[in-house]
PDB file of C-alpha atoms in Angstrom:
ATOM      1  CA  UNK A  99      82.631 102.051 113.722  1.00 59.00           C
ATOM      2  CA  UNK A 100      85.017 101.080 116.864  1.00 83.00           C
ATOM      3  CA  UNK A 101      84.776 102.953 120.317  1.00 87.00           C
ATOM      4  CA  UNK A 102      87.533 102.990 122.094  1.00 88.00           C
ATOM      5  CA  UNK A 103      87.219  99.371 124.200  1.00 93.00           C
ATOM      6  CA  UNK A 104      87.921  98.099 120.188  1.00 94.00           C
ATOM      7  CA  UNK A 105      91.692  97.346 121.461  1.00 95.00           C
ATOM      8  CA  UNK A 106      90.644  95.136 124.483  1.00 95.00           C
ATOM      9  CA  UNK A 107      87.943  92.892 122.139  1.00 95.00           C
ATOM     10  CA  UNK A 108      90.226  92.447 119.635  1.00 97.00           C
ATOM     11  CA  UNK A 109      93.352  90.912 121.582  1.00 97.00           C
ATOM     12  CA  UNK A 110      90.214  89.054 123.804  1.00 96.00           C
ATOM     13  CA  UNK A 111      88.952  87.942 120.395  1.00 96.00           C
ATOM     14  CA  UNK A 112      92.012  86.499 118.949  1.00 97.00           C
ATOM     15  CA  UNK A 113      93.080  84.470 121.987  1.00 97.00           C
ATOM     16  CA  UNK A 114      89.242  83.204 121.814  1.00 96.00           C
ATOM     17  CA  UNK A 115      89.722  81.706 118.760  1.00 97.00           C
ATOM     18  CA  UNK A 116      92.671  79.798 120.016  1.00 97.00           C
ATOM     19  CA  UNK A 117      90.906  78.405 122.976  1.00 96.00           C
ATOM     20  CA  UNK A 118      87.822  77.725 120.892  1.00 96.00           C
ATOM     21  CA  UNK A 119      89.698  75.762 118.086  1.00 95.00           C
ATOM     22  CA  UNK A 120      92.857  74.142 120.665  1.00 96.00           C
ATOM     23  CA  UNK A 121      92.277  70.257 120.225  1.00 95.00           C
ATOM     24  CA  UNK A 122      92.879  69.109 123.459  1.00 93.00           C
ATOM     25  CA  UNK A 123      92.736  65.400 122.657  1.00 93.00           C
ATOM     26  CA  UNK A 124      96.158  66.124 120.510  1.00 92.00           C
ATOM     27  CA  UNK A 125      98.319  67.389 123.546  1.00 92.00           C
ATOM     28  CA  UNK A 126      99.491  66.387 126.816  1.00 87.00           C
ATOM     29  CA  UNK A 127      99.284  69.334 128.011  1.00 90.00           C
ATOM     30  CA  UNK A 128      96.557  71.045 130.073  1.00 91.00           C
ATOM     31  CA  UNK A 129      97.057  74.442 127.453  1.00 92.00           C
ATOM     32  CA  UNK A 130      96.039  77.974 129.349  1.00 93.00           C
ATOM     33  CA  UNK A 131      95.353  80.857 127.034  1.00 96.00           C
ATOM     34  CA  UNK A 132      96.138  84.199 128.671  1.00 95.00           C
ATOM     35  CA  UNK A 133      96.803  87.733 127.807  1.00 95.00           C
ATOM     36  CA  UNK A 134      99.945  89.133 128.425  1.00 93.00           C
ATOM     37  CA  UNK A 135     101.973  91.992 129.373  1.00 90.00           C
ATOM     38  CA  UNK A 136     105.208  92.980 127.328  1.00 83.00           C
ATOM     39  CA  UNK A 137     107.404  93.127 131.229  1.00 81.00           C
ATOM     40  CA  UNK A 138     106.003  89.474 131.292  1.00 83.00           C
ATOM     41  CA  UNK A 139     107.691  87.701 128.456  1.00 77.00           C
ATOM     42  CA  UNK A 140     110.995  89.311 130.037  1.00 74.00           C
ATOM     43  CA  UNK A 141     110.871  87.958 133.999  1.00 69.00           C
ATOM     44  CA  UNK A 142     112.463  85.555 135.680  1.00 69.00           C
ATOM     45  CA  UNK A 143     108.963  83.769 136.198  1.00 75.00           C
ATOM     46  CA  UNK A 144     107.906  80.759 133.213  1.00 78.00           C
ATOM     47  CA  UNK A 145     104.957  81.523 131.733  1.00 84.00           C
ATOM     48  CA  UNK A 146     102.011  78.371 132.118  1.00 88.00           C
ATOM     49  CA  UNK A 147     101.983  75.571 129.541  1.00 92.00           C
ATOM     50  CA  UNK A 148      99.684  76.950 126.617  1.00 94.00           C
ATOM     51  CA  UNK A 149      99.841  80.073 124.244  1.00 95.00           C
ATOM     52  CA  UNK A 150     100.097  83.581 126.118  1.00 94.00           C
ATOM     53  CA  UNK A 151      99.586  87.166 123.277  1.00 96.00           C
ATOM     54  CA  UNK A 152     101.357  90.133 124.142  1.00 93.00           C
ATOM     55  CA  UNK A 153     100.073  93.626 122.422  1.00 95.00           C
ATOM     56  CA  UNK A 154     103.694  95.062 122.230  1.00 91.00           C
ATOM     57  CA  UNK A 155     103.417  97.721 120.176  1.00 92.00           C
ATOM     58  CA  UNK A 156     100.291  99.862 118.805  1.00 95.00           C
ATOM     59  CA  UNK A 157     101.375 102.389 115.514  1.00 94.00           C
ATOM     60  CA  UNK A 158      98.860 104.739 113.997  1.00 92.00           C
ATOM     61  CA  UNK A 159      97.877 103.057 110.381  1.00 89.00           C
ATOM     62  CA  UNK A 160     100.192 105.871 108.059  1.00 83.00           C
ATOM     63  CA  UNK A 161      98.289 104.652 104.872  1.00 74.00           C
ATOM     64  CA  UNK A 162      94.707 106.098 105.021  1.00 71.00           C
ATOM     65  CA  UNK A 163      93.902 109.979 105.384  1.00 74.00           C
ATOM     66  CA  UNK A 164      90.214 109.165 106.645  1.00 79.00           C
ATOM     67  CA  UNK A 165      87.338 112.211 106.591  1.00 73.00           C
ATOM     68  CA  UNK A 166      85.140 113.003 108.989  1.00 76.00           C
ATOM     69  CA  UNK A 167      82.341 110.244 110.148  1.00 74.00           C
ATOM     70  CA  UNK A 168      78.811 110.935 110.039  1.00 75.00           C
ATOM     71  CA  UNK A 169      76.790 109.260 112.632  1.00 73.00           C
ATOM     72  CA  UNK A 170      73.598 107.175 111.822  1.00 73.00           C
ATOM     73  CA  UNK A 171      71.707 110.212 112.873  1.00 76.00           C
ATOM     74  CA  UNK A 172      73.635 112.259 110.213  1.00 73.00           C
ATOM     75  CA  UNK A 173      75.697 114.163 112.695  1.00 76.00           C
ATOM     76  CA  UNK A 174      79.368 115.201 111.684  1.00 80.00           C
ATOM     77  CA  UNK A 175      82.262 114.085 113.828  1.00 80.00           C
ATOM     78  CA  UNK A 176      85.639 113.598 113.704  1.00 85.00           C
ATOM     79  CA  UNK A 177      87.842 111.336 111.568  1.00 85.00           C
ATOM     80  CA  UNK A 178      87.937 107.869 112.576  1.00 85.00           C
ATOM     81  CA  UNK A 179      91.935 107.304 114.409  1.00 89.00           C
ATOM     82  CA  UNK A 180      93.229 103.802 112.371  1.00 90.00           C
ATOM     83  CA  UNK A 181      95.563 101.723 114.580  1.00 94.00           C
ATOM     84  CA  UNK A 182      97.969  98.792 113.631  1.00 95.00           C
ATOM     85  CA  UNK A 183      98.190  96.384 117.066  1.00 97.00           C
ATOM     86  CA  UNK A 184     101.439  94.365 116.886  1.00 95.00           C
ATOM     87  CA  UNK A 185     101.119  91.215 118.683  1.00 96.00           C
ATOM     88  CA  UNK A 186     103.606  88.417 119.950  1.00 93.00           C
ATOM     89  CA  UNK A 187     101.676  84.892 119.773  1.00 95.00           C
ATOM     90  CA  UNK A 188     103.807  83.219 122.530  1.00 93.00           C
ATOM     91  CA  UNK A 189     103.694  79.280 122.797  1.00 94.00           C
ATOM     92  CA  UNK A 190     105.074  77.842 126.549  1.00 92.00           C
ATOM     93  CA  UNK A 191     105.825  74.741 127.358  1.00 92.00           C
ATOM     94  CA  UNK A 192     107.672  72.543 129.689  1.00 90.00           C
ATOM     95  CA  UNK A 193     108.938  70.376 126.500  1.00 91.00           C
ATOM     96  CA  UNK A 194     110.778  71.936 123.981  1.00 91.00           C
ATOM     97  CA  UNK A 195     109.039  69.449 121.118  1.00 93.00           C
ATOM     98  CA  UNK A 196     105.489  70.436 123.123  1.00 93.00           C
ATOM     99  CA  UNK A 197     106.183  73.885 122.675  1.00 93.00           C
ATOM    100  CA  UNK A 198     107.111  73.800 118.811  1.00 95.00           C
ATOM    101  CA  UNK A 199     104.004  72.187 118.374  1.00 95.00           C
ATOM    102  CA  UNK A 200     101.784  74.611 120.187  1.00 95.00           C
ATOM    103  CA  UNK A 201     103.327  77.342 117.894  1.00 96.00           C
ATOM    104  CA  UNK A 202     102.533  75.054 114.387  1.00 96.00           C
ATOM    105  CA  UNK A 203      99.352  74.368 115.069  1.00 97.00           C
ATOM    106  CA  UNK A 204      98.301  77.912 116.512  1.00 97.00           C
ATOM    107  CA  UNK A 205     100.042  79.798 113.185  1.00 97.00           C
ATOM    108  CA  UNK A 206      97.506  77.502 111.012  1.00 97.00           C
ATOM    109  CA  UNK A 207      94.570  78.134 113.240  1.00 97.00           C
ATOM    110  CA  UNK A 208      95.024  81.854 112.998  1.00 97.00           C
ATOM    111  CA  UNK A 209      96.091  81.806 109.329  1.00 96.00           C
ATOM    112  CA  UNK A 210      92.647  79.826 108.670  1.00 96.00           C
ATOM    113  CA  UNK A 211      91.161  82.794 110.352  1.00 95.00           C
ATOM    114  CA  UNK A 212      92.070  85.875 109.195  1.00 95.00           C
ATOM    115  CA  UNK A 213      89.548  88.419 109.860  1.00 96.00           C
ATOM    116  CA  UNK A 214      87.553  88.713 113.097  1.00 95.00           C
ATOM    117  CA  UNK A 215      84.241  89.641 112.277  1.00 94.00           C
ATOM    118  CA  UNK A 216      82.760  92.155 114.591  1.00 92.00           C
ATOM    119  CA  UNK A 217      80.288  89.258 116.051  1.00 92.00           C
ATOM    120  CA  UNK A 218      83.346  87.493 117.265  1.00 93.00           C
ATOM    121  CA  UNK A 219      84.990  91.047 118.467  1.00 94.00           C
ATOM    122  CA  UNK A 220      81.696  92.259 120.333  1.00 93.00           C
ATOM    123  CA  UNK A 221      81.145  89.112 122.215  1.00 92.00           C
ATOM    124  CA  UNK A 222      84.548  89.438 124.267  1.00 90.00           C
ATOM    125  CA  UNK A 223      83.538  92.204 127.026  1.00 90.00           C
ATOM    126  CA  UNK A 224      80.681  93.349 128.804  1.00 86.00           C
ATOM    127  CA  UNK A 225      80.120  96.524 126.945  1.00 83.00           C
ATOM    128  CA  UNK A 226      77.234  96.758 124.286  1.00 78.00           C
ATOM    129  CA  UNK A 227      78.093  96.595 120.215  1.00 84.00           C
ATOM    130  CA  UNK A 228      81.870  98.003 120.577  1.00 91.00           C
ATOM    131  CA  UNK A 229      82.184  97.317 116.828  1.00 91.00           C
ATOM    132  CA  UNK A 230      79.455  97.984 113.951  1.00 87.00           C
ATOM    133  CA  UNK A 231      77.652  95.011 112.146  1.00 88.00           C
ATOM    134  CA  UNK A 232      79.968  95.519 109.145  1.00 87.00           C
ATOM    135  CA  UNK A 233      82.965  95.952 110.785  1.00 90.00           C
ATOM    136  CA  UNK A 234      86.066  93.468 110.633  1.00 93.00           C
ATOM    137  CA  UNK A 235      89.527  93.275 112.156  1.00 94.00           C
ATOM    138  CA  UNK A 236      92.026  92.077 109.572  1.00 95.00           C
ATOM    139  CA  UNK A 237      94.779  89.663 111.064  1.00 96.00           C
ATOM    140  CA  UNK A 238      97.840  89.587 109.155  1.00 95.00           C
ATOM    141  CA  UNK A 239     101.239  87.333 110.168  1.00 95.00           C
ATOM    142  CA  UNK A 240     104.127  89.779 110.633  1.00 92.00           C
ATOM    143  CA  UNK A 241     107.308  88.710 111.762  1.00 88.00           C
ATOM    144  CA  UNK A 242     109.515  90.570 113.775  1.00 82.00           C
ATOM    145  CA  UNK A 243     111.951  92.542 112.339  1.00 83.00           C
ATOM    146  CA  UNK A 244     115.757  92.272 113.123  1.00 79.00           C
ATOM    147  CA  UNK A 245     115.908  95.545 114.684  1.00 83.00           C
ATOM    148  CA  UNK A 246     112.695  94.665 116.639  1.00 79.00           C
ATOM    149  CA  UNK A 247     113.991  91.389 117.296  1.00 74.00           C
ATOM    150  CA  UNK A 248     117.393  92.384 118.548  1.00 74.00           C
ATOM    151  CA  UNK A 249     115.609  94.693 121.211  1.00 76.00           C
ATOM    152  CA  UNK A 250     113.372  92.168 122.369  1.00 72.00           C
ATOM    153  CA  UNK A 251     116.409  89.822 122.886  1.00 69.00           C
ATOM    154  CA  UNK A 252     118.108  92.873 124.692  1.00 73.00           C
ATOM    155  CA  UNK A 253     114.992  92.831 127.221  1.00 69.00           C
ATOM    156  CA  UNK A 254     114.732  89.553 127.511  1.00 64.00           C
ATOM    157  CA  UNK A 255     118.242  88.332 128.004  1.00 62.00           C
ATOM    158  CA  UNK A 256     118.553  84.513 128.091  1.00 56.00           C
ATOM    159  CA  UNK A 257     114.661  84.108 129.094  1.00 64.00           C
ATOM    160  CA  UNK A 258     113.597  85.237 125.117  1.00 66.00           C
ATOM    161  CA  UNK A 259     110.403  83.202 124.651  1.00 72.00           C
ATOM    162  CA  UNK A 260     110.095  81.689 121.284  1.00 83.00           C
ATOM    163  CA  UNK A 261     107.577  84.343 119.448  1.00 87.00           C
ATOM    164  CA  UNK A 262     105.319  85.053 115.959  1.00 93.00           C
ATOM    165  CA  UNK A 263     104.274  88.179 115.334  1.00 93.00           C
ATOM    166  CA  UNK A 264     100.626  89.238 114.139  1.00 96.00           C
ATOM    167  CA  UNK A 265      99.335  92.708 112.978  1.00 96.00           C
ATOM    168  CA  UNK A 266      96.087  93.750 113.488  1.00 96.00           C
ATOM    169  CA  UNK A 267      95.514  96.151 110.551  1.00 92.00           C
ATOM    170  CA  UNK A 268      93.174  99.286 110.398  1.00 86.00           C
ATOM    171  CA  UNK A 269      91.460  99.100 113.426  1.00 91.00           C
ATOM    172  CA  UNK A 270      89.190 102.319 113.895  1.00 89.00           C
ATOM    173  CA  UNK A 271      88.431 104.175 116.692  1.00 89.00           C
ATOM    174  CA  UNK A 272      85.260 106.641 116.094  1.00 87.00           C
ATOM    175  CA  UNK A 273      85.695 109.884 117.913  1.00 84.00           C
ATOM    176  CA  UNK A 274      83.194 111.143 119.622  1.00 78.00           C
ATOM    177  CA  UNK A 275      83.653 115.053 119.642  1.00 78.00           C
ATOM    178  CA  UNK A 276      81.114 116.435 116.945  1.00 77.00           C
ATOM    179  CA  UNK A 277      81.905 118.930 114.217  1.00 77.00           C
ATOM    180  CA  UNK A 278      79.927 121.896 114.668  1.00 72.00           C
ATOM    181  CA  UNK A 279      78.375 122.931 111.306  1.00 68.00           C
ATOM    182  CA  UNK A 280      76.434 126.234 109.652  1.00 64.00           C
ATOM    183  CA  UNK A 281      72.798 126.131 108.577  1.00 69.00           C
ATOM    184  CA  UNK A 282      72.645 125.157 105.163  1.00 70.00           C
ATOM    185  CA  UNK A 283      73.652 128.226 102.016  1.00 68.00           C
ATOM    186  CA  UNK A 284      70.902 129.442 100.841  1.00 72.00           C
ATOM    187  CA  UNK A 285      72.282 132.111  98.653  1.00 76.00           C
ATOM    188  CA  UNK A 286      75.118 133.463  97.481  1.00 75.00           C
ATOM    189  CA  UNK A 287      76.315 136.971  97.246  1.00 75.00           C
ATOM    190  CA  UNK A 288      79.303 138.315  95.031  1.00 71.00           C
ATOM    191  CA  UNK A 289      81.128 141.863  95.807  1.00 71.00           C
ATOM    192  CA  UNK A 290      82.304 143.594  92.639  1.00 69.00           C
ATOM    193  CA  UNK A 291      85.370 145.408  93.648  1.00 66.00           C
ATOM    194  CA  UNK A 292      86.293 148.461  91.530  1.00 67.00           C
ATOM    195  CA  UNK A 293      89.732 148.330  89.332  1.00 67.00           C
ATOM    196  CA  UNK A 294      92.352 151.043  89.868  1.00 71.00           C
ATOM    197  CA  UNK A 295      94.024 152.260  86.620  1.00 66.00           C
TER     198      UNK A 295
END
């Protein structure tokens, strides 16, 4: 399972396989891909010509009760923590009809792929195997909601970048804090307590 660098490779992974697949020969731009900060979409500066991905929000995954992990070496720790990353996939450009097509042709390049395998996750930092050999990310198009939308805009103000939303789903983060456990029962013993009448 994930350590706790699974966050980092994952938004690191999903802006590689924009950069990988852009097809430069099909824009007159010179695209940048770049990672983000939420205050960033809301200054006064423009961001670069190309697709900038903001991790705005992180939510622990409410669906999945998990039990404890056991370790390859058949040690007990604790339960696995599942995360949902919420990301804005941002498109920039000087041209308005530049920019609309930066955001068509990157929602089909990440809707033709939607899980990150963990080769593609563990390649993006310096760390050693951050994810398991038969681990995946999930990547899942998730507009905004209104609510969500309307508070963005209230940040923002008139610079509101033109935004999709993508969800990371059921990202797990191994702890690393063992459960202590007894020797093994070898026998049981049952008290026979005496009845009052």
């Amino acid at each position: 399972m994930a350590t706790w660098n699974a966050i980092a490779a994952t938004s690191k992974a999903i802006l590689a396989v924009l950069e990988e697949g852009f097809p430069r020969d099909r824009f007159p731009i010179s695209a940048s891909f770049e990672l983000v900060q939420p205050q960033r979409l809301a200054g006064t500066t423009a961001l670069p010509d190309g697709i900038a991905l903001c991790l705005w929000r992180v939510a622990v995954n409410p669906r999945r009760a998990l039990p404890p992990r056991r370790t390859p070496d058949g040690r007990r720790t604790k339960p696995s923590l599942p995360l949902d990353l919420h990301y804005l996939l941002v498109p920039s450009a000087t041209a308005a009809d530049t920019q609309q097509r930066l955001l068509g042709w990157a929602l089909r390049e990440l809707e033709d792929h939607p899980v990150l395998a963990s080769g593609e996750l563990n390649r993006q930092l310096a760390e050693p195997e951050v994810f398991a050999a038969d681990e995946a990310v999930e990547l899942l198009a998730d507009p905004l909601a209104l609510a969500d939308f309307m508070a963005l805009w209230d940040k923002a103000k008139a610079t509101l970048p033109v935004a999709m939303g993508y969800t990371a789903r059921m990202l797990l983060i191994d702890s690393e804090v063992l459960i202590s456990e007894g020797p093994p029962v070898r026998e049981r013993e049952f008290a026979m307590a005496g009845v009052r009448r």
